[in-house]
XYZ file of C-alpha atoms in Angstrom:
732
model
C 319.180 246.844 -23.191
C 321.981 245.202 -21.268
C 322.845 241.646 -22.012
C 321.203 239.633 -19.253
C 321.716 236.239 -20.781
C 324.354 235.335 -18.245
C 322.561 237.009 -15.373
C 321.540 234.679 -12.547
C 318.968 236.165 -10.306
C 319.502 233.584 -7.602
C 323.269 234.128 -7.582
C 322.780 237.824 -7.275
C 320.330 237.411 -4.417
C 322.730 235.136 -2.595
C 325.569 237.539 -3.106
C 323.556 240.460 -1.830
C 322.427 238.462 1.160
C 326.035 237.845 2.088
C 326.906 241.500 1.745
C 323.975 242.514 3.927
C 325.482 240.741 6.911
C 327.928 243.608 7.540
C 327.196 247.309 8.192
C 328.231 249.524 5.322
C 328.305 246.672 2.816
C 325.928 246.815 -0.142
C 322.678 245.288 0.815
C 323.222 246.057 4.507
C 321.382 248.719 6.485
C 324.241 251.173 6.398
C 324.711 250.842 2.689
C 321.042 251.409 2.033
C 321.061 254.544 4.180
C 324.069 255.885 2.335
C 322.415 255.272 -0.991
C 319.374 257.208 0.145
C 321.288 260.303 1.435
C 323.832 260.904 -1.203
C 324.363 260.581 -4.848
C 327.647 259.855 -6.455
C 329.608 262.956 -7.531
C 333.152 263.723 -8.443
C 333.587 265.591 -5.208
C 332.635 262.602 -3.125
C 334.954 260.496 -5.089
C 337.727 262.876 -4.370
C 336.956 262.992 -0.663
C 337.035 259.228 -0.486
C 340.377 259.301 -2.121
C 341.709 261.709 0.474
C 340.168 259.985 3.501
C 341.693 256.735 2.619
C 344.972 257.818 1.229
C 346.650 254.990 2.961
C 344.988 252.651 0.510
C 345.488 252.471 -3.133
C 343.276 250.205 -5.101
C 342.117 249.487 -8.579
C 339.075 247.554 -9.730
C 339.997 244.890 -12.162
C 337.126 242.570 -12.524
C 336.356 241.422 -9.001
C 339.905 241.744 -7.649
C 340.912 244.229 -4.868
C 344.530 245.445 -4.614
C 345.930 246.991 -1.409
C 348.987 249.198 -0.918
C 350.586 246.852 1.549
C 350.231 243.345 0.201
C 352.474 241.830 2.778
C 350.284 243.098 5.610
C 346.796 242.544 4.212
C 347.349 239.759 1.712
C 345.553 237.344 3.892
C 342.471 239.632 4.215
C 342.375 240.192 0.491
C 342.581 236.491 -0.159
C 339.809 235.754 2.341
C 337.465 238.460 0.944
C 338.068 237.228 -2.571
C 337.311 233.636 -1.600
C 334.194 234.742 0.280
C 332.901 236.609 -2.755
C 333.529 233.650 -4.980
C 331.839 231.113 -2.682
C 328.717 229.570 -4.154
C 326.890 228.572 -0.973
C 326.143 230.156 2.334
C 327.809 227.363 4.195
C 331.029 227.810 2.270
C 330.763 231.567 2.690
C 330.504 231.375 6.428
C 333.143 228.676 6.653
C 335.604 231.139 5.076
C 334.409 234.329 6.748
C 334.205 233.200 10.345
C 337.857 232.081 10.574
C 338.901 235.446 9.022
C 336.930 237.375 11.626
C 338.417 235.229 14.353
C 341.975 235.828 13.094
C 341.359 239.597 12.873
C 340.075 239.668 16.431
C 343.004 237.655 17.680
C 345.507 239.904 15.847
C 343.586 243.106 16.829
C 343.045 244.058 13.219
C 339.301 244.530 13.406
C 339.458 248.109 12.020
C 341.510 247.058 9.067
C 339.054 244.286 8.290
C 336.110 246.670 8.546
C 337.761 249.277 6.375
C 338.609 246.677 3.767
C 335.039 245.464 3.697
C 333.595 249.006 3.497
C 335.958 249.937 0.708
C 334.988 246.768 -1.126
C 331.301 247.608 -0.730
C 331.757 251.214 -1.891
C 333.694 250.090 -4.915
C 330.972 247.655 -5.792
C 328.354 250.345 -5.331
C 330.301 252.712 -7.605
C 330.574 249.987 -10.182
C 326.830 249.448 -10.040
C 326.171 253.214 -10.372
C 328.421 253.360 -13.342
C 326.640 250.485 -14.954
C 323.307 252.123 -14.253
C 324.398 255.446 -15.723
C 325.604 253.786 -18.850
C 322.400 251.748 -19.246
C 319.820 254.057 -17.705
C 317.041 253.714 -20.254
C 317.091 249.921 -20.375
C 317.282 249.926 -16.623
C 314.202 252.130 -16.345
C 312.359 249.892 -18.721
C 313.458 246.946 -16.690
C 312.252 248.628 -13.544
C 308.897 249.314 -15.157
C 308.658 245.743 -16.206
C 309.631 244.720 -12.739
C 306.912 246.989 -11.334
C 304.371 245.437 -13.657
C 305.574 242.062 -12.644
C 305.318 243.196 -9.063
C 301.771 244.384 -9.617
C 300.862 241.093 -11.179
C 302.630 239.312 -8.397
C 300.722 241.339 -5.844
C 297.522 240.405 -7.620
C 298.531 236.811 -7.628
C 299.624 237.146 -4.038
C 296.149 238.408 -3.108
C 294.585 235.524 -4.920
C 297.039 233.189 -3.301
C 296.158 234.628 0.091
C 292.474 234.108 -0.608
C 293.211 230.628 -1.808
C 295.354 230.157 1.281
C 292.446 231.189 3.491
C 290.169 228.788 1.675
C 292.729 226.038 1.970
C 293.270 226.970 5.611
C 289.561 226.607 6.295
C 289.550 223.277 4.490
C 292.658 222.332 6.391
C 291.000 223.161 9.702
C 288.046 220.945 8.756
C 290.428 218.276 7.606
C 292.432 218.647 10.818
C 289.265 218.276 12.843
C 288.372 215.180 10.885
C 291.920 213.934 11.222
C 291.770 214.550 14.949
C 288.495 212.678 15.095
C 290.102 209.925 13.036
C 293.085 209.825 15.363
C 290.757 209.737 18.340
C 288.715 206.962 16.722
C 291.892 205.081 15.920
C 292.914 205.348 19.559
C 289.511 204.127 20.602
C 289.721 201.364 18.042
C 293.151 200.437 19.325
C 291.819 200.399 22.865
C 288.924 198.249 21.705
C 291.320 195.922 19.872
C 293.513 195.677 22.931
C 290.474 195.033 25.081
C 289.257 192.397 22.626
C 292.682 190.805 22.546
C 292.819 190.792 26.326
C 289.298 189.401 26.460
C 290.180 186.764 23.870
C 293.294 185.778 25.813
C 291.286 185.679 29.025
C 288.631 183.564 27.341
C 291.346 181.195 26.108
C 292.639 180.907 29.652
C 289.156 180.285 31.013
C 288.418 177.821 28.211
C 291.642 175.950 28.977
C 290.740 175.865 32.662
C 287.249 174.588 31.841
C 288.763 172.088 29.416
C 290.823 170.663 32.259
C 287.659 169.977 34.253
C 285.928 168.497 31.194
C 288.845 166.160 30.549
C 288.778 165.106 34.184
C 285.098 164.245 33.885
C 285.919 162.267 30.713
C 288.653 160.318 32.588
C 291.326 161.763 30.309
C 293.680 162.586 33.127
C 296.928 162.797 31.228
C 295.404 165.050 28.581
C 294.006 167.202 31.378
C 297.466 167.538 32.897
C 298.969 168.467 29.529
C 296.257 171.069 29.070
C 296.949 172.433 32.550
C 300.669 172.663 31.790
C 299.901 174.488 28.552
C 297.622 176.842 30.471
C 300.285 177.499 33.086
C 303.284 177.864 30.784
C 301.729 179.575 27.740
C 298.300 181.118 28.132
C 298.681 182.559 31.627
C 301.968 184.296 30.814
C 300.205 186.399 28.181
C 297.572 187.736 30.602
C 299.388 187.778 33.912
C 298.624 191.522 34.283
C 294.930 190.634 34.647
C 293.449 189.691 37.985
C 291.648 186.658 36.593
C 294.990 185.233 35.456
C 296.397 185.621 38.943
C 293.367 183.822 40.376
C 293.740 180.958 37.894
C 297.493 180.910 38.502
C 296.906 180.450 42.214
C 294.456 177.611 41.497
C 296.894 175.610 39.319
C 298.332 173.615 42.281
C 294.811 172.766 43.414
C 293.925 171.624 39.885
C 297.047 169.450 39.784
C 295.957 167.942 43.079
C 292.520 167.293 41.568
C 294.114 165.482 38.630
C 296.306 163.465 40.980
C 293.338 162.504 43.165
C 291.231 161.635 40.133
C 293.875 159.378 38.633
C 294.500 157.766 42.025
C 290.769 157.112 42.332
C 290.812 155.340 38.983
C 293.952 153.449 39.983
C 292.369 152.284 43.236
C 289.356 151.099 41.254
C 291.720 149.281 38.893
C 293.555 147.702 41.828
C 290.244 146.533 43.249
C 289.281 145.054 39.880
C 292.536 143.157 39.455
C 292.223 141.926 43.023
C 288.811 140.518 42.147
C 290.193 139.166 38.868
C 293.301 137.558 40.377
C 291.551 134.254 41.066
C 290.177 134.015 37.529
C 293.558 134.996 36.125
C 295.167 132.224 38.172
C 292.614 129.705 36.888
C 293.318 130.697 33.285
C 297.067 130.439 33.898
C 296.653 126.976 35.468
C 294.477 125.829 32.554
C 297.092 127.058 30.110
C 299.782 125.108 31.971
C 297.603 121.974 31.782
C 297.259 122.443 28.026
C 301.017 122.790 27.711
C 301.430 119.555 29.668
C 299.092 117.756 27.303
C 300.881 119.103 24.250
C 304.236 118.009 25.677
C 302.839 114.523 26.373
C 301.616 114.292 22.792
C 305.086 115.226 21.540
C 306.660 112.611 23.824
C 304.253 109.968 22.536
C 305.197 110.778 18.957
C 308.927 110.855 19.637
C 310.849 109.445 22.581
C 313.360 112.248 22.099
C 310.932 114.735 23.638
C 310.605 112.624 26.776
C 313.940 114.082 27.828
C 312.498 117.588 28.070
C 310.214 118.724 30.834
C 307.777 121.588 31.013
C 309.411 125.048 30.968
C 312.579 123.630 29.446
C 314.100 125.634 26.616
C 313.007 123.095 23.990
C 309.441 122.947 25.312
C 309.169 126.746 25.388
C 310.376 127.011 21.800
C 308.004 124.297 20.593
C 305.089 125.880 22.432
C 305.656 129.328 20.924
C 303.403 128.349 18.037
C 300.489 128.194 20.440
C 299.963 131.908 20.966
C 297.994 132.658 24.092
C 298.056 135.769 26.234
C 297.064 134.987 29.798
C 296.373 138.678 30.436
C 294.288 139.272 27.322
C 291.909 136.536 26.214
C 288.231 135.726 26.070
C 288.105 135.018 29.809
C 290.424 137.646 31.258
C 291.400 141.082 30.008
C 293.766 143.127 32.155
C 294.126 146.711 30.902
C 297.200 148.439 32.314
C 296.178 151.853 30.944
C 295.113 153.273 34.356
C 298.472 152.308 35.830
C 300.460 153.746 32.918
C 298.422 156.948 33.036
C 298.980 157.254 36.767
C 302.717 156.745 36.309
C 302.889 159.372 33.547
C 300.937 161.904 35.588
C 303.033 161.433 38.722
C 306.149 161.632 36.592
C 304.913 164.898 35.084
C 304.196 166.144 38.606
C 307.703 165.021 39.635
C 306.144 162.642 42.155
C 307.130 159.355 40.531
C 309.216 158.115 43.474
C 306.458 158.937 45.963
C 303.902 157.167 43.809
C 306.168 154.142 43.402
C 306.475 153.793 47.174
C 302.748 154.313 47.666
C 301.915 151.711 45.019
C 304.331 149.257 46.628
C 302.634 149.749 50.007
C 299.194 149.199 48.473
C 300.283 145.976 46.785
C 301.851 144.804 50.025
C 298.569 145.444 51.838
C 296.659 143.595 49.124
C 299.049 140.697 49.526
C 298.263 140.524 53.224
C 294.530 140.527 52.486
C 295.024 137.882 49.828
C 296.273 135.117 52.107
C 293.942 133.494 54.650
C 294.917 132.717 58.194
C 294.553 128.975 57.644
C 293.290 126.318 55.262
C 291.519 123.056 55.939
C 291.553 119.710 54.147
C 288.552 118.232 55.886
C 286.818 115.468 53.985
C 289.757 115.473 51.583
C 288.622 118.808 50.121
C 291.503 120.925 48.801
C 289.356 123.517 47.019
C 290.333 126.119 49.619
C 294.021 125.635 48.864
C 293.344 125.711 45.120
C 291.599 129.077 45.452
C 294.460 130.491 47.501
C 297.049 129.339 44.959
C 294.991 130.698 42.061
C 294.758 134.094 43.744
C 298.477 134.094 44.524
C 299.262 133.143 40.929
C 297.044 135.927 39.574
C 298.592 138.443 41.958
C 302.153 137.415 41.081
C 301.467 137.359 37.327
C 300.161 140.930 37.478
C 303.240 141.976 39.452
C 305.589 140.407 36.904
C 303.621 141.900 34.005
C 303.726 145.312 35.697
C 307.488 145.070 36.078
C 307.919 144.098 32.414
C 305.552 146.770 31.048
C 307.002 149.668 33.028
C 310.495 151.045 33.375
C 312.072 151.436 36.800
C 308.686 151.317 38.518
C 308.426 147.861 40.086
C 311.886 146.666 40.996
C 312.734 142.990 40.761
C 313.688 142.959 44.431
C 310.265 144.267 45.504
C 308.439 141.726 43.363
C 310.626 138.854 44.565
C 310.135 139.993 48.159
C 306.358 139.861 47.732
C 306.629 136.466 46.035
C 308.848 135.004 48.747
C 306.566 136.369 51.446
C 303.493 134.823 49.817
C 305.237 131.465 49.369
C 306.440 131.424 52.978
C 303.011 132.249 54.346
C 301.376 129.689 52.056
C 303.725 127.002 53.346
C 303.058 128.176 56.876
C 299.291 127.708 56.528
C 299.569 124.409 54.606
C 301.951 122.689 57.032
C 299.599 122.345 60.041
C 296.680 121.417 57.815
C 298.833 118.796 56.106
C 299.543 117.108 59.428
C 295.816 116.583 59.916
C 295.476 114.727 56.614
C 295.298 110.947 56.980
C 294.701 110.050 53.360
C 297.642 109.765 51.017
C 295.401 110.512 48.043
C 294.677 113.922 49.557
C 298.412 114.558 49.776
C 298.662 113.641 46.107
C 295.947 116.176 45.305
C 297.805 118.824 47.284
C 301.002 117.950 45.476
C 299.236 118.084 42.105
C 297.854 121.587 42.654
C 301.198 122.742 44.072
C 303.036 121.309 41.060
C 300.669 123.099 38.717
C 301.206 126.283 40.690
C 305.000 125.890 40.649
C 305.189 125.196 36.918
C 302.893 128.114 36.165
C 304.962 130.534 38.214
C 308.198 129.119 36.838
C 306.903 130.157 33.422
C 306.789 133.735 34.746
C 310.429 133.517 35.920
C 309.706 133.294 39.629
C 312.100 131.517 41.989
C 310.378 128.316 43.132
C 313.171 126.842 45.252
C 311.270 127.368 48.494
C 308.287 125.502 47.040
C 310.539 122.716 45.779
C 311.892 122.328 49.294
C 308.354 122.201 50.651
C 307.503 119.400 48.229
C 310.103 117.309 50.022
C 308.274 117.817 53.308
C 305.042 116.997 51.547
C 306.647 113.852 50.177
C 307.781 112.845 53.651
C 304.224 113.186 54.895
C 303.001 111.258 51.873
C 305.517 108.488 52.516
C 304.499 108.365 56.152
C 300.823 107.990 55.251
C 301.583 105.367 52.617
C 303.557 103.271 55.073
C 300.844 103.630 57.634
C 298.134 102.710 55.149
C 299.934 99.752 53.608
C 301.236 98.528 56.938
C 297.685 98.342 58.107
C 296.717 96.511 54.937
C 299.568 94.028 55.296
C 298.658 93.308 58.898
C 295.052 92.665 57.921
C 296.121 90.423 55.045
C 298.484 88.405 57.219
C 295.983 88.082 60.042
C 293.060 87.177 57.824
C 294.919 84.583 55.759
C 293.783 80.949 56.031
C 297.319 79.697 55.349
C 296.095 77.238 52.780
C 297.160 76.877 49.170
C 295.206 79.349 47.089
C 292.341 77.842 45.144
C 291.794 79.117 41.591
C 288.406 78.569 40.013
C 288.969 79.705 36.419
C 291.565 80.893 33.939
C 290.672 84.565 34.369
C 291.371 84.452 38.063
C 294.546 82.487 37.364
C 295.753 85.148 34.899
C 295.089 87.959 37.378
C 297.006 86.188 40.127
C 299.929 85.375 37.840
C 300.103 88.987 36.590
C 300.330 90.520 40.044
C 302.504 87.823 41.639
C 306.110 87.142 40.905
C 305.344 83.482 40.251
C 306.374 81.251 37.409
C 304.221 78.170 37.051
C 305.949 75.195 35.503
C 302.660 74.042 34.082
C 301.342 75.212 30.758
C 298.389 77.535 31.322
C 296.361 75.727 28.641
C 296.827 72.369 30.330
C 295.700 73.466 33.757
C 292.448 71.939 34.881
C 290.203 74.131 36.981
C 289.627 74.374 39.797
C 293.298 74.234 40.717
C 295.512 75.422 43.516
C 298.661 77.518 43.692
C 301.371 76.759 46.225
C 301.170 80.021 48.131
C 298.262 81.156 50.209
C 296.000 84.070 49.377
C 298.075 86.492 51.390
C 300.952 86.370 48.933
C 299.177 87.733 45.819
C 297.332 90.253 47.996
C 300.620 91.460 49.402
C 302.065 91.560 45.881
C 299.170 93.737 44.761
C 299.788 96.090 47.669
C 303.504 96.131 46.989
C 302.947 97.078 43.373
C 300.381 99.684 44.405
C 302.756 101.011 47.033
C 305.501 101.276 44.430
C 303.244 103.019 41.925
C 301.883 105.444 44.496
C 305.389 106.485 45.393
C 306.171 107.290 41.804
C 302.798 108.963 41.356
C 304.222 111.700 43.544
C 306.974 112.424 41.026
C 304.621 112.670 38.060
C 304.403 116.039 36.254
C 306.800 117.797 38.578
C 309.295 116.755 41.224
C 312.975 117.664 41.231
C 314.097 115.119 43.820
C 313.648 111.675 42.197
C 316.655 110.244 44.046
C 314.909 111.066 47.284
C 311.931 108.996 46.123
C 314.181 106.073 45.188
C 315.881 106.015 48.559
C 312.709 106.594 50.566
C 310.891 103.908 48.605
C 313.655 101.381 49.234
C 313.694 102.111 52.950
C 309.906 102.043 53.184
C 309.659 98.759 51.307
C 312.265 97.256 53.565
C 310.474 98.433 56.675
C 307.081 97.134 55.591
C 308.368 93.797 54.356
C 310.373 93.232 57.493
C 308.086 94.762 60.101
C 304.653 94.004 58.737
C 305.097 90.852 56.655
C 308.148 88.998 57.844
C 307.631 89.612 61.555
C 303.951 88.783 61.302
C 304.812 85.475 59.692
C 307.512 84.896 62.258
C 304.974 85.350 65.040
C 302.824 82.631 63.510
C 305.663 80.149 63.446
C 304.822 79.388 67.060
C 301.701 77.617 65.851
C 301.495 73.889 66.474
C 299.688 73.286 63.214
C 302.171 71.783 60.837
C 300.110 72.721 57.798
C 300.149 76.378 58.790
C 303.894 76.297 59.323
C 304.404 74.631 55.976
C 302.302 77.263 54.254
C 304.226 80.014 56.014
C 307.441 78.471 54.732
C 306.077 78.342 51.192
C 304.926 81.948 51.486
C 308.319 82.992 52.826
C 309.974 81.365 49.864
C 307.758 83.288 47.460
C 308.303 86.511 49.373
C 312.009 85.896 48.964
C 311.466 85.668 45.222
C 309.341 88.816 45.351
C 312.151 90.680 47.127
C 314.607 89.679 44.428
C 312.221 90.860 41.723
C 311.592 94.096 43.610
C 315.328 94.782 43.707
C 315.485 94.440 39.934
C 312.392 96.584 39.477
C 313.706 99.322 41.760
C 316.952 99.374 39.849
C 315.119 99.652 36.532
C 312.860 102.514 37.610
C 315.623 104.359 39.459
C 316.079 107.990 38.449
C 319.805 107.538 38.002
C 320.918 105.886 34.795
C 324.092 104.706 36.516
C 322.454 103.414 39.677
C 324.007 100.302 41.148
C 322.150 97.209 42.344
C 319.451 97.833 44.931
C 319.719 95.771 48.091
C 316.680 95.059 50.264
C 317.471 93.970 53.777
C 314.132 92.167 53.830
C 315.543 89.603 51.404
C 318.023 88.328 53.947
C 315.392 88.434 56.662
C 313.024 86.270 54.610
C 315.849 83.803 54.052
C 316.517 83.633 57.757
C 312.836 83.216 58.502
C 312.726 80.384 55.959
C 315.338 78.559 57.962
C 313.378 79.271 61.097
C 310.248 77.852 59.457
C 312.166 74.770 58.310
C 313.410 74.222 61.826
C 309.885 74.653 63.089
C 308.677 72.007 60.649
C 311.414 69.690 61.808
C 310.417 70.369 65.398
C 306.764 69.577 64.771
C 307.576 66.417 62.816
C 310.011 65.276 65.457
C 307.491 66.112 68.153
C 304.981 63.832 66.470
C 307.618 61.156 66.217
C 308.305 61.563 69.910
C 304.631 61.064 70.613
C 304.688 57.863 68.648
C 307.800 56.658 70.443
C 306.361 57.244 73.885
C 303.974 54.290 73.724
C 306.322 52.023 71.903
C 307.630 48.867 73.662
C 310.677 47.238 72.244
C 312.108 43.944 73.407
C 315.750 44.474 73.434
C 316.492 40.907 74.412
C 314.173 38.803 72.207
C 314.592 35.102 72.136
C 313.997 35.033 68.411
C 314.318 37.617 65.658
C 311.177 39.469 64.570
C 310.327 39.059 60.898
C 308.150 42.202 60.716
C 308.808 45.788 61.702
C 307.793 47.016 65.062
C 304.333 48.578 65.209
C 305.638 51.994 66.243
C 308.016 52.001 63.273
C 305.155 51.204 60.990
C 303.165 53.996 62.594
C 306.035 56.429 62.106
C 306.430 55.356 58.509
C 302.758 55.841 57.823
C 302.903 59.240 59.548
C 305.828 60.451 57.445
C 304.250 59.129 54.281
C 300.956 60.801 55.038
C 302.392 64.221 55.796
C 304.650 64.065 52.773
C 301.690 63.375 50.533
C 299.404 65.873 52.212
C 300.740 68.529 54.519
C 304.261 68.662 53.148
C 303.234 68.091 49.573
C 303.876 71.699 48.542
C 307.380 71.775 49.960
C 310.304 71.681 47.595
C 311.897 68.281 47.185
C 315.102 69.335 48.857
C 313.198 70.413 51.945
C 311.255 67.154 51.884
C 314.554 65.295 51.807
C 315.725 67.329 54.795
C 312.492 66.416 56.589
C 313.108 62.724 56.000
C 316.711 63.002 56.962
C 315.996 64.990 60.100
C 313.106 62.699 61.092
C 315.180 59.547 60.723
C 318.123 61.133 62.456
C 315.875 62.232 65.294
C 314.285 58.783 65.435
C 317.655 57.092 65.633
C 318.781 59.446 68.346
C 315.629 58.893 70.342
C 315.860 55.138 70.019
C 319.455 55.169 71.110
C 318.741 57.247 74.160
C 315.543 55.410 75.053
C 315.317 53.242 78.218
C 316.332 49.617 77.454
C 317.645 46.846 79.787
C 321.336 46.664 80.479
C 323.041 43.512 79.157
C 324.056 40.945 81.802
C 327.665 40.844 82.883
C 329.838 38.385 81.069
C 331.381 37.059 84.185
């Protein structure tokens, strides 16, 4: 048995496969045919030696030697490397370049001969090995045949098994095909379900938009619509339903816009109806702030320096938290407006909405103001309602501007405010001219002041209203002068021009309190009834003067920024009334021939002079300016002049009476003897002067009485000297 321990069947198969690629090489078709037709013999060996005498080779291992090494060294090297290659790839990588070189060099025959000789040598080597080991080879062949028989048997079984497996495979393939088909169907179903689910999500989102609209959740509806448009629809845009919904998105946005505008219009209508109540609440709150400020001023004079809406008052009043827009009486919810702004901003229509809202508020402003107001029967309720509605409207505008960003501009709000103020003044002015009662003007001023202070709290410009208060004050001053002038005329005309009789101490105290009169007598020693030097007209005029003064300053209570105007107007008005209504009226009565009336007028004039002096001091004290100079009333000088006129009139009446007495007097200028007693007319004149001094002229000051005596005697002397008396006889 040959030693087959180092024999590799796979290597041998590979080697034979390589040799079979070429005709004549062992393993190839030509080699097999040669092996079938001839058997090795010495003769054949000899013939081969002669046919290829040009070659001389020897077999040493696996090496081939050629006669011309310089010419065929490369071929020998290539064949040797090819035979030693371990893989087909390496084999062909070496062989193909060799074939290519042989073809290029036109040595194809040499290459073929070298390969054939190599194959024949290998074949001879194999034959030699077989001859030397014939018996083991035969045994090996028998074993191989047995193995082949067993392999054939196994091959048959394998074929049967293969058929069985093939049948099973066909069934499995059919099932697999069915599975693949079912998977495709399942995939189609899944895709259809996914598409249906996506479509249902789109439809649900669209329906959700309508539901949110019905629930008044407009902004949420718009967000849902945006989500539908930007997310859900993009996933199913290849479906027709998505295209339909896509085309309806603008219409749905329009629906949301119309719905939110409907709610906004309803809100605007509500705040229009609530404006009056809002104004009332704001006015009430201002009244409460006034009361709190008065209480602070009563506790400390320091707080009298600060008015309503001053920085100090606002800080002190911060502790009293009150929201005019959100309380038990009024609750203004700005949610509809904010929602409308957000939606129009999301729709990129904010500017259009801002202009539209401004137009609507402008139209509401026009509807807010009436064509005219009336103050008939001193009723100002119509004006109060108008101001309350304006205040409510303006407060909402200011709150809207503060609660939104870049929506209501300050210029638009101020324009509306100025327009409302101008129209309000326009409708008040003609109605104000029809008012004949100063108290009604005070009521108008009071409600206007409350309105101004309330709106000043909300940072509105009230200059135009301040200017209108001046016109209102002028009308008030005009009515006061008219009213008190009428009263003064009635007092002067109805006076009895007699010293005022006082029946008791209470009446005395009242008269003393209202009159600028200082009685030299002690009040406890006065016996009632008693009389005061002036007539009843003087204390009545003093009462009216004080009332006139107070009424003027009533106008500046609570709110009035022009106190100097009041001071000046009051001074001028007092002067006019004292001069025109009092002094001139008394002057007109100086033509009376009743001495007692003239005397009483003089006494009254003297007291009015005192009253003027006191009024000057009072006006200076109550003046708005701390550095105001002395106040001068022209009436003071006029009363002084009229006093002199009254004194002259008294002198005239006394002298007139003296003239009457002198008319019937007869005086003997040439008596024979001297008279021991006074003339009768002198006695009559003396009695007359004594009587009037003790009665009619009793109330005159002593200095005036002295002037009466002096003037009477002077007049008497003058009259006597110019009277008709006989001329003395000539001396010669």
